[in-house]
CSV table of C-alpha atoms in Angstrom, one decimal:
chain,number,residue,atom,x,y,z
A,16,UNK,CA,18.7,-71.8,-97.1
A,17,UNK,CA,16.9,-69.6,-94.5
A,18,UNK,CA,20.0,-67.4,-94.2
A,19,UNK,CA,20.2,-67.0,-97.9
A,20,UNK,CA,16.5,-66.1,-98.1
A,21,UNK,CA,16.9,-63.6,-95.3
A,22,UNK,CA,19.9,-61.9,-97.0
A,23,UNK,CA,18.0,-61.7,-100.2
A,24,UNK,CA,15.0,-60.1,-98.5
A,25,UNK,CA,17.2,-57.6,-96.7
A,26,UNK,CA,18.8,-56.5,-99.9
A,27,UNK,CA,15.6,-56.3,-101.8
A,28,UNK,CA,14.1,-54.3,-98.9
A,29,UNK,CA,17.1,-51.9,-98.9
A,30,UNK,CA,16.7,-51.2,-102.7
A,31,UNK,CA,12.9,-50.7,-102.3
A,32,UNK,CA,13.1,-48.4,-99.3
A,33,UNK,CA,16.0,-46.5,-100.7
A,34,UNK,CA,13.8,-45.7,-103.7
A,35,UNK,CA,11.0,-44.7,-101.3
A,36,UNK,CA,13.4,-42.7,-99.1
A,37,UNK,CA,14.9,-40.9,-102.1
A,38,UNK,CA,11.4,-40.0,-103.3
A,39,UNK,CA,10.5,-38.6,-99.9
A,40,UNK,CA,13.7,-36.7,-99.9
A,41,UNK,CA,13.2,-35.2,-103.3
A,42,UNK,CA,9.6,-34.4,-102.6
A,43,UNK,CA,10.4,-32.4,-99.5
A,44,UNK,CA,14.0,-31.4,-100.2
A,45,UNK,CA,13.4,-27.7,-100.4
A,46,UNK,CA,10.0,-27.1,-98.9
A,47,UNK,CA,10.9,-28.6,-95.5
A,48,UNK,CA,13.6,-26.0,-94.8
A,49,UNK,CA,11.3,-23.2,-96.1
A,50,UNK,CA,8.4,-24.3,-93.9
A,51,UNK,CA,10.7,-24.6,-90.9
A,52,UNK,CA,12.1,-21.1,-91.5
A,53,UNK,CA,8.7,-19.5,-91.8
A,54,UNK,CA,7.0,-21.5,-89.0
A,55,UNK,CA,9.9,-21.5,-86.5
A,56,UNK,CA,8.9,-24.1,-84.0
A,57,UNK,CA,7.2,-26.4,-86.4
A,58,UNK,CA,8.7,-29.9,-86.4
A,59,UNK,CA,10.4,-31.3,-89.5
A,60,UNK,CA,7.8,-34.0,-89.8
A,61,UNK,CA,4.9,-31.5,-89.7
A,62,UNK,CA,6.7,-29.3,-92.2
A,63,UNK,CA,7.1,-32.2,-94.6
A,64,UNK,CA,3.4,-33.2,-94.3
A,65,UNK,CA,2.3,-29.6,-95.0
A,66,UNK,CA,4.7,-29.3,-97.9
A,67,UNK,CA,3.6,-32.5,-99.5
A,68,UNK,CA,0.0,-31.4,-99.0
A,69,UNK,CA,0.7,-28.1,-100.7
A,70,UNK,CA,2.2,-30.0,-103.7
A,71,UNK,CA,-0.8,-32.3,-103.9
A,72,UNK,CA,-3.2,-29.3,-103.8
A,73,UNK,CA,-1.1,-27.3,-106.2
A,74,UNK,CA,-1.1,-30.2,-108.7
A,75,UNK,CA,-4.9,-30.5,-108.4
A,76,UNK,CA,-5.5,-26.8,-109.2
A,77,UNK,CA,-2.9,-26.6,-111.9
A,78,UNK,CA,-0.1,-24.9,-109.9
A,79,UNK,CA,2.1,-27.9,-109.7
A,80,UNK,CA,4.7,-26.5,-112.1
A,81,UNK,CA,5.1,-23.3,-110.2
A,82,UNK,CA,5.5,-25.1,-106.9
A,83,UNK,CA,8.1,-27.4,-108.4
A,84,UNK,CA,10.0,-24.5,-109.8
A,85,UNK,CA,9.9,-22.7,-106.5
A,86,UNK,CA,11.1,-25.9,-104.7
A,87,UNK,CA,14.0,-26.3,-107.1
A,88,UNK,CA,15.0,-22.7,-106.5
A,89,UNK,CA,14.8,-23.2,-102.7
A,90,UNK,CA,16.8,-26.5,-103.0
A,91,UNK,CA,19.6,-24.6,-104.8
A,92,UNK,CA,19.6,-22.1,-101.9
A,93,UNK,CA,19.8,-25.0,-99.5
A,94,UNK,CA,23.1,-25.9,-101.0
A,95,UNK,CA,24.8,-22.6,-101.9
A,96,UNK,CA,23.1,-20.4,-99.3
A,97,UNK,CA,20.2,-18.0,-99.0
A,98,UNK,CA,19.7,-15.2,-101.5
A,99,UNK,CA,20.7,-12.6,-98.9
A,100,UNK,CA,24.0,-14.5,-98.3
A,101,UNK,CA,24.7,-14.7,-102.0
A,102,UNK,CA,24.2,-10.9,-102.4
A,103,UNK,CA,26.5,-10.2,-99.5
A,104,UNK,CA,29.2,-12.6,-100.7
A,105,UNK,CA,29.1,-11.0,-104.2
A,106,UNK,CA,29.0,-7.4,-103.1
A,107,UNK,CA,30.8,-7.6,-99.7
A,108,UNK,CA,34.6,-7.8,-99.0
A,109,UNK,CA,36.4,-11.0,-99.8
A,110,UNK,CA,36.9,-13.3,-96.8
A,111,UNK,CA,40.6,-13.2,-95.6
A,112,UNK,CA,42.7,-16.4,-95.8
A,113,UNK,CA,42.9,-18.3,-92.5
A,114,UNK,CA,45.8,-17.3,-90.4
A,115,UNK,CA,47.9,-20.2,-89.0
A,116,UNK,CA,50.9,-19.7,-86.7
A,117,UNK,CA,53.9,-21.3,-88.3
A,118,UNK,CA,57.2,-22.4,-86.6
A,119,UNK,CA,59.2,-22.6,-89.8
A,120,UNK,CA,57.6,-22.2,-93.2
A,121,UNK,CA,59.3,-24.2,-95.9
A,122,UNK,CA,58.7,-25.9,-99.2
A,123,UNK,CA,56.3,-28.7,-98.5
A,124,UNK,CA,56.9,-32.2,-100.0
A,125,UNK,CA,54.8,-32.8,-103.0
A,126,UNK,CA,53.0,-36.1,-103.7
A,127,UNK,CA,54.3,-37.7,-106.8
A,128,UNK,CA,52.0,-37.0,-109.8
A,129,UNK,CA,51.2,-39.1,-112.9
A,130,UNK,CA,52.3,-37.9,-116.3
A,131,UNK,CA,50.0,-35.9,-118.5
A,132,UNK,CA,49.1,-38.8,-120.8
A,133,UNK,CA,48.3,-41.1,-117.8
A,134,UNK,CA,46.3,-38.4,-116.1
A,135,UNK,CA,44.3,-37.7,-119.3
A,136,UNK,CA,43.6,-41.4,-120.0
A,137,UNK,CA,42.5,-41.9,-116.4
A,138,UNK,CA,40.2,-38.9,-116.4
A,139,UNK,CA,38.5,-40.3,-119.6
A,140,UNK,CA,38.2,-43.9,-118.6
A,141,UNK,CA,37.6,-43.8,-114.8
A,142,UNK,CA,34.0,-42.4,-114.9
A,143,UNK,CA,33.0,-45.1,-117.4
A,144,UNK,CA,34.4,-48.0,-115.2
A,145,UNK,CA,33.0,-46.5,-112.1
A,146,UNK,CA,29.5,-46.2,-113.6
A,147,UNK,CA,29.8,-49.9,-114.4
A,148,UNK,CA,30.8,-50.6,-110.8
A,149,UNK,CA,27.8,-48.7,-109.5
A,150,UNK,CA,25.4,-50.8,-111.8
A,151,UNK,CA,27.1,-54.0,-110.6
A,152,UNK,CA,26.8,-53.0,-107.0
A,153,UNK,CA,23.1,-52.4,-107.3
A,154,UNK,CA,22.6,-55.7,-109.2
A,155,UNK,CA,24.6,-57.6,-106.7
A,156,UNK,CA,22.4,-56.2,-103.9
A,157,UNK,CA,19.4,-57.8,-105.5
A,158,UNK,CA,21.0,-61.1,-106.6
A,159,UNK,CA,22.4,-63.3,-103.9
A,160,UNK,CA,25.3,-64.9,-105.8
A,161,UNK,CA,27.9,-63.5,-108.1
A,162,UNK,CA,30.3,-65.2,-110.5
A,163,UNK,CA,33.0,-64.5,-107.9
A,164,UNK,CA,31.2,-66.4,-105.2
A,165,UNK,CA,30.4,-69.3,-107.6
A,166,UNK,CA,34.1,-69.7,-108.1
A,167,UNK,CA,34.6,-69.9,-104.4
A,168,UNK,CA,36.4,-66.6,-103.9
A,169,UNK,CA,36.8,-65.3,-100.3
A,170,UNK,CA,35.5,-62.1,-99.0
A,171,UNK,CA,39.0,-60.6,-99.2
A,172,UNK,CA,39.3,-61.6,-102.8
A,173,UNK,CA,36.0,-59.9,-103.6
A,174,UNK,CA,37.0,-56.8,-101.8
A,175,UNK,CA,40.3,-56.6,-103.9
A,176,UNK,CA,38.3,-57.0,-107.1
A,177,UNK,CA,35.8,-54.4,-106.3
A,178,UNK,CA,38.4,-52.0,-105.0
A,179,UNK,CA,40.2,-52.2,-108.3
A,180,UNK,CA,37.1,-50.8,-110.0
A,181,UNK,CA,36.6,-48.3,-107.2
A,182,UNK,CA,40.1,-47.0,-107.1
A,183,UNK,CA,40.3,-43.4,-105.9
A,184,UNK,CA,43.2,-41.0,-105.2
A,185,UNK,CA,42.4,-40.6,-101.5
A,186,UNK,CA,45.4,-39.8,-99.3
A,187,UNK,CA,46.3,-38.8,-95.8
A,188,UNK,CA,48.2,-35.5,-95.5
A,189,UNK,CA,50.5,-34.7,-92.6
A,190,UNK,CA,50.8,-31.3,-91.0
A,191,UNK,CA,53.7,-30.1,-93.3
A,192,UNK,CA,51.8,-31.2,-96.4
A,193,UNK,CA,48.7,-29.3,-95.3
A,194,UNK,CA,50.3,-26.1,-94.1
A,195,UNK,CA,53.4,-25.9,-96.2
A,196,UNK,CA,55.8,-26.2,-93.3
A,197,UNK,CA,56.2,-26.9,-89.6
A,198,UNK,CA,53.1,-25.7,-87.8
A,199,UNK,CA,52.9,-24.4,-84.2
A,200,UNK,CA,51.2,-27.0,-82.0
A,201,UNK,CA,50.3,-26.2,-78.4
A,202,UNK,CA,48.4,-29.4,-78.0
A,203,UNK,CA,50.7,-32.3,-79.0
A,204,UNK,CA,48.6,-34.7,-76.9
A,205,UNK,CA,45.6,-34.1,-79.3
A,206,UNK,CA,45.3,-35.3,-82.9
A,207,UNK,CA,42.7,-33.6,-85.2
A,208,UNK,CA,41.7,-35.1,-88.5
A,209,UNK,CA,39.4,-33.6,-91.1
A,210,UNK,CA,37.5,-35.7,-93.7
A,211,UNK,CA,35.9,-33.6,-96.5
A,212,UNK,CA,32.7,-33.9,-98.5
A,213,UNK,CA,31.8,-34.0,-102.2
A,214,UNK,CA,33.2,-31.7,-104.8
A,215,UNK,CA,36.2,-30.8,-102.7
A,216,UNK,CA,39.6,-30.5,-104.5
A,217,UNK,CA,42.8,-30.8,-102.5
A,218,UNK,CA,43.3,-27.0,-102.1
A,219,UNK,CA,39.8,-26.6,-100.8
A,220,UNK,CA,40.2,-29.4,-98.3
A,221,UNK,CA,43.5,-28.0,-97.1
A,222,UNK,CA,41.8,-24.6,-96.7
A,223,UNK,CA,39.2,-26.2,-94.4
A,224,UNK,CA,42.0,-27.6,-92.2
A,225,UNK,CA,43.6,-24.1,-92.0
A,226,UNK,CA,40.2,-22.6,-90.9
A,227,UNK,CA,39.9,-25.3,-88.2
A,228,UNK,CA,43.3,-24.4,-87.0
A,229,UNK,CA,42.6,-20.7,-87.0
A,230,UNK,CA,39.4,-21.1,-85.0
A,231,UNK,CA,40.3,-23.9,-82.6
A,232,UNK,CA,44.0,-23.5,-82.2
A,233,UNK,CA,44.9,-27.1,-83.2
A,234,UNK,CA,46.7,-28.2,-86.3
A,235,UNK,CA,44.7,-30.6,-88.4
A,236,UNK,CA,45.7,-33.5,-90.6
A,237,UNK,CA,43.7,-34.2,-93.7
A,238,UNK,CA,42.1,-37.4,-95.0
A,239,UNK,CA,41.3,-36.2,-98.5
A,240,UNK,CA,38.2,-37.7,-100.2
A,241,UNK,CA,38.7,-36.7,-103.8
A,242,UNK,CA,35.9,-35.7,-106.1
A,243,UNK,CA,34.8,-37.4,-109.3
A,244,UNK,CA,32.2,-34.8,-110.3
A,245,UNK,CA,28.7,-34.1,-108.9
A,246,UNK,CA,26.9,-37.1,-110.4
A,247,UNK,CA,29.3,-39.8,-109.4
A,248,UNK,CA,29.9,-38.2,-106.0
A,249,UNK,CA,26.2,-38.2,-105.3
A,250,UNK,CA,25.9,-41.9,-106.4
A,251,UNK,CA,28.8,-42.8,-104.2
A,252,UNK,CA,27.0,-41.1,-101.3
A,253,UNK,CA,23.9,-43.0,-101.9
A,254,UNK,CA,25.7,-46.4,-102.2
A,255,UNK,CA,27.9,-45.7,-99.2
A,256,UNK,CA,24.9,-44.5,-97.1
A,257,UNK,CA,22.7,-47.5,-97.7
A,258,UNK,CA,25.3,-50.3,-97.7
A,259,UNK,CA,25.1,-51.2,-101.3
A,260,UNK,CA,28.9,-51.5,-101.5
A,261,UNK,CA,28.5,-55.1,-100.3
A,262,UNK,CA,31.6,-56.5,-102.0
A,263,UNK,CA,34.0,-53.6,-101.5
A,264,UNK,CA,35.2,-51.1,-99.0
A,265,UNK,CA,35.7,-47.6,-100.5
A,266,UNK,CA,39.2,-46.3,-100.5
A,267,UNK,CA,38.6,-43.3,-98.1
A,268,UNK,CA,36.6,-45.5,-95.7
A,269,UNK,CA,39.4,-48.2,-95.6
A,270,UNK,CA,42.1,-45.5,-95.2
A,271,UNK,CA,40.3,-43.7,-92.4
A,272,UNK,CA,39.7,-46.9,-90.5
A,273,UNK,CA,43.3,-47.9,-90.8
A,274,UNK,CA,44.5,-44.5,-89.6
A,275,UNK,CA,42.2,-44.4,-86.6
A,276,UNK,CA,43.1,-48.0,-85.8
A,277,UNK,CA,46.8,-47.1,-85.7
A,278,UNK,CA,46.6,-43.7,-84.1
A,279,UNK,CA,44.2,-44.7,-81.3
A,280,UNK,CA,46.7,-47.2,-80.1
A,281,UNK,CA,49.4,-44.6,-79.5
A,282,UNK,CA,49.9,-43.5,-75.9
A,283,UNK,CA,51.1,-40.1,-76.9
A,284,UNK,CA,47.5,-39.1,-77.9
A,285,UNK,CA,45.1,-38.5,-75.1
A,286,UNK,CA,42.4,-37.3,-77.5
A,287,UNK,CA,41.6,-37.8,-81.2
A,288,UNK,CA,39.2,-35.4,-82.8
A,289,UNK,CA,37.5,-36.3,-86.1
A,290,UNK,CA,35.8,-33.5,-88.0
A,291,UNK,CA,33.7,-34.6,-91.0
A,292,UNK,CA,31.5,-32.8,-93.5
A,293,UNK,CA,28.9,-33.9,-96.0
A,294,UNK,CA,30.1,-37.2,-97.7
A,295,UNK,CA,32.8,-37.3,-95.1
A,296,UNK,CA,30.1,-38.0,-92.5
A,297,UNK,CA,29.0,-41.1,-94.5
A,298,UNK,CA,32.6,-42.3,-94.5
A,299,UNK,CA,33.0,-41.6,-90.8
A,300,UNK,CA,29.7,-43.2,-89.9
A,301,UNK,CA,30.7,-46.4,-91.7
A,302,UNK,CA,34.1,-46.4,-90.0
A,303,UNK,CA,32.5,-46.0,-86.6
A,304,UNK,CA,30.1,-48.8,-87.5
A,305,UNK,CA,33.1,-51.0,-88.3
A,306,UNK,CA,34.7,-50.4,-84.9
A,307,UNK,CA,31.4,-50.9,-83.1
A,308,UNK,CA,31.0,-54.3,-84.9
A,309,UNK,CA,34.4,-55.4,-83.7
A,310,UNK,CA,33.5,-54.5,-80.1
A,311,UNK,CA,30.2,-56.4,-80.3
A,312,UNK,CA,31.5,-59.4,-82.3
A,313,UNK,CA,31.9,-62.1,-79.5
A,314,UNK,CA,32.8,-64.8,-82.0
A,315,UNK,CA,35.6,-63.2,-83.9
A,316,UNK,CA,37.2,-61.2,-81.1
A,317,UNK,CA,38.1,-62.2,-77.5
A,318,UNK,CA,36.9,-60.3,-74.5
A,319,UNK,CA,40.4,-58.8,-74.1
A,320,UNK,CA,40.6,-57.7,-77.7
A,321,UNK,CA,37.1,-56.1,-77.5
A,322,UNK,CA,38.0,-54.3,-74.3
A,323,UNK,CA,41.2,-52.9,-76.0
A,324,UNK,CA,39.1,-51.6,-78.9
A,325,UNK,CA,36.6,-50.1,-76.6
A,326,UNK,CA,39.3,-48.4,-74.6
A,327,UNK,CA,40.9,-47.0,-77.8
A,328,UNK,CA,37.5,-45.7,-79.0
A,329,UNK,CA,37.1,-43.8,-75.7
A,330,UNK,CA,39.8,-41.4,-77.0
A,331,UNK,CA,37.7,-40.4,-80.0
A,332,UNK,CA,35.6,-37.2,-80.3
A,333,UNK,CA,33.6,-36.8,-83.5
A,334,UNK,CA,32.0,-33.7,-84.9
A,335,UNK,CA,29.6,-34.2,-87.8
A,336,UNK,CA,28.6,-31.2,-90.0
A,337,UNK,CA,25.7,-31.6,-92.4
A,338,UNK,CA,25.3,-35.2,-91.5
A,339,UNK,CA,24.2,-37.3,-94.5
A,340,UNK,CA,25.1,-40.7,-93.0
A,341,UNK,CA,22.6,-43.5,-92.5
A,342,UNK,CA,24.3,-44.6,-89.3
A,343,UNK,CA,26.0,-42.4,-86.7
A,344,UNK,CA,26.5,-43.8,-83.2
A,345,UNK,CA,28.4,-42.4,-80.3
A,346,UNK,CA,27.9,-45.5,-78.2
A,347,UNK,CA,31.6,-46.1,-77.6
A,348,UNK,CA,33.2,-42.8,-78.5
A,349,UNK,CA,34.0,-40.1,-75.9
A,350,UNK,CA,31.8,-37.5,-77.5
A,351,UNK,CA,29.7,-37.2,-80.6
A,352,UNK,CA,28.0,-34.0,-82.0
A,353,UNK,CA,25.9,-33.5,-85.1
A,354,UNK,CA,25.6,-30.0,-86.4
A,355,UNK,CA,23.2,-29.0,-89.2
A,356,UNK,CA,21.5,-26.0,-90.7
A,357,UNK,CA,17.7,-26.5,-91.1
A,358,UNK,CA,18.1,-25.0,-94.6
A,359,UNK,CA,20.8,-27.5,-95.6
A,360,UNK,CA,19.2,-29.9,-98.0
A,361,UNK,CA,22.0,-32.5,-97.7
A,362,UNK,CA,21.5,-32.8,-93.9
A,363,UNK,CA,17.8,-33.7,-94.7
A,364,UNK,CA,19.2,-36.9,-96.1
A,365,UNK,CA,20.3,-38.1,-92.7
A,366,UNK,CA,20.6,-36.0,-89.6
A,367,UNK,CA,17.4,-34.0,-89.9
A,368,UNK,CA,15.4,-36.5,-91.9
A,369,UNK,CA,11.9,-36.5,-90.4
A,370,UNK,CA,11.9,-38.7,-87.3
A,371,UNK,CA,8.6,-40.4,-88.1
A,372,UNK,CA,10.1,-41.5,-91.5
A,373,UNK,CA,13.6,-42.6,-90.3
A,374,UNK,CA,12.6,-46.2,-89.8
A,375,UNK,CA,11.2,-46.4,-93.4
A,376,UNK,CA,14.5,-46.0,-95.2
A,377,UNK,CA,16.4,-49.2,-94.7
A,378,UNK,CA,20.0,-50.1,-95.4
A,379,UNK,CA,21.3,-53.6,-96.3
A,380,UNK,CA,21.5,-54.4,-92.5
A,381,UNK,CA,17.8,-53.9,-92.3
A,382,UNK,CA,18.2,-50.8,-90.2
A,383,UNK,CA,16.5,-47.4,-90.6
A,384,UNK,CA,18.4,-44.1,-90.2
A,385,UNK,CA,20.1,-44.2,-86.8
A,386,UNK,CA,21.6,-41.2,-84.9
A,387,UNK,CA,22.1,-42.2,-81.3
A,388,UNK,CA,24.2,-41.3,-78.3
A,389,UNK,CA,24.9,-37.9,-79.8
A,390,UNK,CA,24.3,-34.2,-79.1
A,391,UNK,CA,22.4,-32.4,-81.9
A,392,UNK,CA,22.7,-28.8,-82.8
A,393,UNK,CA,20.3,-27.5,-85.5
A,394,UNK,CA,20.2,-23.8,-86.5
A,395,UNK,CA,16.6,-23.3,-87.6
A,396,UNK,CA,17.3,-20.0,-89.4
A,397,UNK,CA,20.4,-21.0,-91.3
A,398,UNK,CA,20.7,-22.0,-95.0
A,399,UNK,CA,23.5,-23.6,-97.0
A,400,UNK,CA,25.7,-26.6,-97.1
A,401,UNK,CA,29.3,-25.4,-97.5
A,402,UNK,CA,31.6,-26.1,-94.6
A,403,UNK,CA,33.4,-22.8,-94.0
A,404,UNK,CA,30.8,-20.1,-95.1
A,405,UNK,CA,27.7,-21.9,-93.9
A,406,UNK,CA,29.0,-23.6,-90.7
A,407,UNK,CA,32.3,-22.3,-89.4
A,408,UNK,CA,31.7,-18.7,-90.3
A,409,UNK,CA,28.2,-18.7,-88.5
A,410,UNK,CA,29.8,-20.3,-85.5
A,411,UNK,CA,32.1,-17.3,-85.3
A,412,UNK,CA,29.0,-15.1,-85.2
A,413,UNK,CA,27.4,-17.1,-82.3
A,414,UNK,CA,25.6,-19.9,-84.0
A,415,UNK,CA,25.9,-23.5,-82.6
A,416,UNK,CA,26.7,-21.9,-79.3
A,417,UNK,CA,26.0,-25.1,-77.4
A,418,UNK,CA,28.5,-27.1,-79.3
A,419,UNK,CA,31.7,-28.2,-77.4
A,420,UNK,CA,33.6,-26.8,-80.4
A,421,UNK,CA,32.3,-23.3,-79.5
A,422,UNK,CA,32.4,-23.6,-75.7
A,423,UNK,CA,35.7,-25.5,-75.2
A,424,UNK,CA,37.8,-25.1,-78.3
A,425,UNK,CA,37.0,-21.9,-80.1
A,426,UNK,CA,39.8,-19.4,-79.3
A,427,UNK,CA,37.7,-16.2,-79.6
A,428,UNK,CA,34.5,-17.3,-77.9
A,429,UNK,CA,33.5,-14.4,-75.6
A,430,UNK,CA,31.1,-16.7,-73.6
A,431,UNK,CA,33.1,-19.8,-72.7
A,432,UNK,CA,30.5,-20.6,-70.0
A,433,UNK,CA,27.6,-20.7,-72.3
A,434,UNK,CA,26.4,-24.3,-72.4
A,435,UNK,CA,23.0,-23.7,-73.9
A,436,UNK,CA,21.8,-25.9,-76.8
A,437,UNK,CA,21.0,-24.4,-80.1
A,438,UNK,CA,18.0,-26.6,-80.4
A,439,UNK,CA,16.2,-29.4,-78.6
A,440,UNK,CA,17.9,-32.8,-79.0
A,441,UNK,CA,16.6,-34.8,-81.8
A,442,UNK,CA,18.5,-38.1,-81.0
A,443,UNK,CA,18.0,-40.2,-78.0
């Protein structure tokens, strides 16, 4: 009875604090990056307090509408880039395609596709059923029991049911499928995997893998997290971030967990590098949490099993761009870095959420936003959220110079010995 009451309280707390956290996020989504850019050394928390104070004062003197309009404009810039960047991208030369050294280009194998009728029907019906799923997920968070539990279904049965509603077209693409042929690999002892964010079609995600290869000299496999449009993608992020997917494991999360579980056991790999962006950071954070739970679960796993998992996790390096995850821990991995632009409004959801408020936003475990055992790199003067133009391209110009990606992996880094941080550490 006490356990049931505690579970109910945790879920109710998660829903309430998610609403509060979302309100804080919306209120400061644009003004926090603006204040930080104009005031340089000001902390995120101070910037938010000043921003909210400006909104309160503006509302009192009748300027609230202008402030909200300006905030929305800045929020748009926080996703698509600063006005100066937009002008340069429109008037300047087109960015060249990433160059990847190929051993033998050939016709890549193509994944089987559904017929036109099936694809059309799926496109029409899937959003409807997925919206139903999201409503059910929220309701089940508040209500302790479901009709499935009353029938005595196991956790695995419930996962199967929810995953039928939450079916996605996620897939894992090997080198030949990403690059269109056999790619030159000078580091066969390393495995690099990229997990993309929201609103990324397959070609865009493959392009990100090619850019990673061009910059760091390693071929990269792709775990493709397909898009379902901006509204559903954002709702998925919110549900995955706060743990409201209680009865199911999303397809990309389950796939990534299974892939890492299999690949980390192989002796041929001395290092496995996971690169994630945006929604991919939520997926990656949840997978890391799954492995951490196994290591710390003394009842389900023996000492030997937990030691094997811990040893396998020590192969893993994780690089998080625009981290929106609620939980990101490098406790058992070899290396974890979180890289964000101060003017990236998505990163404000997680990595650079004000420290003083991180404990307020609770997930269904009862935890606030947690980023620990990681190195943080925050570019205070950068805007934008897109992976290549707002993160990798600035790195080529000297941003994020303290990142291991820049010091150890970047092929064209003129200052390999530069170990300086781009900003003071945020995480402990």
